[in-house]
Amino acid sequence: LKGIDIREHGSGNPGAANVYRVVGKGAGAATLFVDALKGFFPVLLARHQYPEDYTIQIVAGALAIIGHVWTIFLRFRGGKGVATSAGVFVAMLPKPMLGAIGVFLVGVVTTGHISVGSMSAALVFPFFALLLGEPWPLTAMAFAAGILILIKHIPNFRRLVLGEELHFQHGSHLEKSEKRQ
């Protein structure tokens, strides 16, 4: 991205929120889209090929999330799995995912923190699946992904408590710093 290693800027996370903050809207949106597709397509393909076999769908989704969070391409230092998990669950559990997206947006809009939206959605999403009577293997996958996302957000939670968490901001910090020079 613009010849920089995103892990050396902003929060240091290679996810869409940091790319948005550091590089700009277009790059952040593209990162979000690509990360979500990494989760969406494997599960969609698994559902299409094996509609009644939840195990194949779960394995496809889990591998997409694990491959994103612990990517071999970045020395096992990937993102937090939010966008990729969203893609997985848009394909796997679309109805509860709509509720989780709503919770995410409310969290971001009311606090100005992407991390609050992400943690809130990760926390409630499995319960939406449970309440909607989704198949238990898929609901178990939702709980597992939610727990992983919450664990990956522990540093964000600490920064929130200390008042040091970065706000969701429009514009590019990279472009702003280049303009100052």
CSV table of C-alpha atoms in Angstrom, one decimal:
chain,number,residue,atom,x,y,z
A,1,LEU,CA,0.0,0.0,0.0
A,2,LYS,CA,1.7,3.2,-1.2
A,3,GLY,CA,5.0,1.5,-0.7
A,4,ILE,CA,4.6,1.2,3.1
A,5,ASP,CA,4.4,-1.7,5.5
A,6,ILE,CA,1.0,-1.0,7.2
A,7,ARG,CA,2.2,-2.8,10.3
A,8,GLU,CA,4.7,0.0,11.0
A,9,HIS,CA,2.0,2.7,11.0
A,10,GLY,CA,-1.0,3.6,13.1
A,11,SER,CA,-2.1,0.7,15.3
A,12,GLY,CA,0.3,-1.7,13.6
A,13,ASN,CA,-2.6,-4.0,12.7
A,14,PRO,CA,-2.8,-4.9,9.0
A,15,GLY,CA,-6.6,-4.8,9.1
A,16,ALA,CA,-9.1,-2.5,7.2
A,17,ALA,CA,-9.5,0.0,10.1
A,18,ASN,CA,-5.8,0.8,10.3
A,19,VAL,CA,-5.4,0.9,6.5
A,20,TYR,CA,-8.4,3.4,6.4
A,21,ARG,CA,-6.8,5.5,9.2
A,22,VAL,CA,-3.3,5.4,7.7
A,23,VAL,CA,-3.7,5.3,3.9
A,24,GLY,CA,-7.2,6.5,3.3
A,25,LYS,CA,-10.8,5.7,2.5
A,26,GLY,CA,-10.3,3.8,-0.8
A,27,ALA,CA,-7.5,1.6,0.5
A,28,GLY,CA,-9.5,0.9,3.7
A,29,ALA,CA,-12.6,0.0,1.8
A,30,ALA,CA,-10.6,-2.3,-0.6
A,31,THR,CA,-8.9,-4.0,2.4
A,32,LEU,CA,-12.3,-4.6,4.1
A,33,PHE,CA,-13.8,-6.0,0.8
A,34,VAL,CA,-10.9,-8.3,0.1
A,35,ASP,CA,-10.6,-9.5,3.7
A,36,ALA,CA,-14.4,-10.3,3.7
A,37,LEU,CA,-14.2,-12.1,0.4
A,38,LYS,CA,-11.4,-14.3,1.8
A,39,GLY,CA,-14.0,-15.7,4.2
A,40,PHE,CA,-17.1,-15.5,2.0
A,41,PHE,CA,-16.0,-17.4,-1.1
A,42,PRO,CA,-14.6,-20.6,0.6
A,43,VAL,CA,-17.8,-21.0,2.7
A,44,LEU,CA,-20.1,-20.2,-0.3
A,45,LEU,CA,-18.3,-22.8,-2.3
A,46,ALA,CA,-18.5,-25.3,0.5
A,47,ARG,CA,-22.3,-24.6,0.9
A,48,HIS,CA,-22.8,-25.0,-2.8
A,49,GLN,CA,-20.9,-28.2,-3.1
A,50,TYR,CA,-22.0,-29.7,0.3
A,51,PRO,CA,-25.2,-28.0,1.4
A,52,GLU,CA,-26.0,-30.5,4.1
A,53,ASP,CA,-22.5,-31.0,5.4
A,54,TYR,CA,-21.8,-28.4,8.0
A,55,THR,CA,-18.4,-29.8,8.8
A,56,ILE,CA,-17.0,-28.8,5.3
A,57,GLN,CA,-18.5,-25.3,5.7
A,58,ILE,CA,-17.0,-24.9,9.2
A,59,VAL,CA,-13.6,-26.2,8.1
A,60,ALA,CA,-13.6,-23.8,5.1
A,61,GLY,CA,-14.6,-20.8,7.3
A,62,ALA,CA,-12.2,-21.7,10.1
A,63,LEU,CA,-9.3,-22.1,7.7
A,64,ALA,CA,-10.1,-18.7,6.1
A,65,ILE,CA,-10.2,-17.0,9.5
A,66,ILE,CA,-7.1,-18.8,10.8
A,67,GLY,CA,-5.2,-18.0,7.6
A,68,HIS,CA,-6.1,-14.4,8.0
A,69,VAL,CA,-5.2,-14.0,11.7
A,70,TRP,CA,-2.0,-16.1,11.5
A,71,THR,CA,-1.0,-15.6,7.9
A,72,ILE,CA,2.2,-17.2,6.7
A,73,PHE,CA,2.7,-14.2,4.4
A,74,LEU,CA,3.3,-11.8,7.3
A,75,ARG,CA,5.2,-14.1,9.5
A,76,PHE,CA,2.0,-15.2,11.3
A,77,ARG,CA,1.1,-11.7,12.2
A,78,GLY,CA,-2.2,-11.0,10.4
A,79,GLY,CA,-5.3,-9.1,11.3
A,80,LYS,CA,-7.9,-9.6,14.0
A,81,GLY,CA,-10.2,-11.6,11.9
A,82,VAL,CA,-13.2,-9.3,12.0
A,83,ALA,CA,-13.7,-8.7,8.2
A,84,THR,CA,-12.8,-12.3,7.3
A,85,SER,CA,-15.2,-13.6,9.9
A,86,ALA,CA,-17.9,-11.3,8.6
A,87,GLY,CA,-17.4,-12.7,5.2
A,88,VAL,CA,-17.5,-16.3,6.6
A,89,PHE,CA,-20.8,-15.6,8.4
A,90,VAL,CA,-22.5,-13.7,5.7
A,91,ALA,CA,-22.2,-16.9,3.7
A,92,MET,CA,-22.8,-19.3,6.6
A,93,LEU,CA,-25.3,-17.5,8.9
A,94,PRO,CA,-26.7,-14.4,7.0
A,95,LYS,CA,-29.7,-13.6,9.3
A,96,PRO,CA,-27.8,-13.4,12.6
A,97,MET,CA,-25.0,-11.6,10.7
A,98,LEU,CA,-27.4,-8.8,9.8
A,99,GLY,CA,-28.0,-8.2,13.5
A,100,ALA,CA,-24.3,-8.3,14.2
A,101,ILE,CA,-23.6,-5.7,11.5
A,102,GLY,CA,-26.3,-3.5,13.1
A,103,VAL,CA,-24.6,-3.8,16.5
A,104,PHE,CA,-21.2,-3.1,14.9
A,105,LEU,CA,-22.5,0.1,13.3
A,106,VAL,CA,-24.2,1.3,16.5
A,107,GLY,CA,-21.0,0.6,18.4
A,108,VAL,CA,-18.8,2.6,16.0
A,109,VAL,CA,-21.2,5.5,15.6
A,110,THR,CA,-21.9,6.0,19.3
A,111,THR,CA,-18.2,5.6,20.5
A,112,GLY,CA,-16.1,6.5,17.5
A,113,HIS,CA,-14.1,3.3,18.0
A,114,ILE,CA,-14.0,0.5,15.4
A,115,SER,CA,-12.8,-1.8,18.2
A,116,VAL,CA,-16.0,-1.2,20.2
A,117,GLY,CA,-18.2,-2.1,17.2
A,118,SER,CA,-16.0,-5.2,16.5
A,119,MET,CA,-16.0,-6.4,20.1
A,120,SER,CA,-19.8,-5.8,20.5
A,121,ALA,CA,-20.7,-7.6,17.3
A,122,ALA,CA,-18.4,-10.5,18.2
A,123,LEU,CA,-20.0,-10.8,21.6
A,124,VAL,CA,-23.7,-10.7,20.4
A,125,PHE,CA,-23.4,-12.5,17.1
A,126,PRO,CA,-23.3,-16.1,18.5
A,127,PHE,CA,-26.3,-15.3,20.7
A,128,PHE,CA,-28.2,-14.0,17.6
A,129,ALA,CA,-27.5,-17.4,15.9
A,130,LEU,CA,-28.6,-19.2,19.1
A,131,LEU,CA,-31.9,-17.2,19.3
A,132,LEU,CA,-32.7,-17.7,15.7
A,133,GLY,CA,-32.3,-21.4,16.0
A,134,GLU,CA,-29.5,-21.8,13.6
A,135,PRO,CA,-27.9,-25.3,13.4
A,136,TRP,CA,-25.8,-26.0,16.5
A,137,PRO,CA,-22.5,-26.8,14.6
A,138,LEU,CA,-22.7,-23.4,12.9
A,139,THR,CA,-23.7,-21.7,16.1
A,140,ALA,CA,-20.7,-23.3,17.8
A,141,MET,CA,-18.5,-21.9,15.0
A,142,ALA,CA,-20.0,-18.5,15.7
A,143,PHE,CA,-19.0,-18.8,19.4
A,144,ALA,CA,-15.5,-19.9,18.5
A,145,ALA,CA,-15.0,-17.0,16.0
A,146,GLY,CA,-16.4,-14.5,18.5
A,147,ILE,CA,-14.1,-15.7,21.3
A,148,LEU,CA,-11.1,-15.4,18.9
A,149,ILE,CA,-12.0,-11.9,17.9
A,150,LEU,CA,-12.5,-10.9,21.5
A,151,ILE,CA,-9.1,-12.4,22.4
A,152,LYS,CA,-7.4,-10.6,19.5
A,153,HIS,CA,-9.0,-7.3,20.8
A,154,ILE,CA,-7.6,-7.6,24.4
A,155,PRO,CA,-5.0,-4.9,23.6
A,156,ASN,CA,-7.7,-2.6,22.2
A,157,PHE,CA,-9.8,-3.2,25.4
A,158,ARG,CA,-6.9,-2.2,27.5
A,159,ARG,CA,-6.3,1.0,25.4
A,160,LEU,CA,-10.0,1.8,25.7
A,161,VAL,CA,-9.8,1.6,29.5
A,162,LEU,CA,-6.8,3.8,29.5
A,163,GLY,CA,-8.3,6.3,27.1
A,164,GLU,CA,-5.6,5.6,24.5
A,165,GLU,CA,-7.5,3.7,21.8
A,166,LEU,CA,-7.4,5.3,18.4
A,167,HIS,CA,-10.7,6.8,17.1
A,168,PHE,CA,-12.1,6.0,13.7
A,169,GLN,CA,-11.1,9.0,11.7
A,170,HIS,CA,-11.7,10.0,8.1
A,171,GLY,CA,-8.8,10.8,6.0
A,172,SER,CA,-5.3,9.6,5.7
A,173,HIS,CA,-2.7,10.1,8.4
A,174,LEU,CA,0.0,9.2,5.8
A,175,GLU,CA,-1.3,11.9,3.4
A,176,LYS,CA,-1.5,14.4,6.2
A,177,SER,CA,2.1,13.7,7.4
A,178,GLU,CA,3.3,13.9,3.8
A,179,LYS,CA,1.6,17.3,3.4
A,180,ARG,CA,3.4,18.6,6.5
A,181,GLN,CA,6.9,17.8,5.0
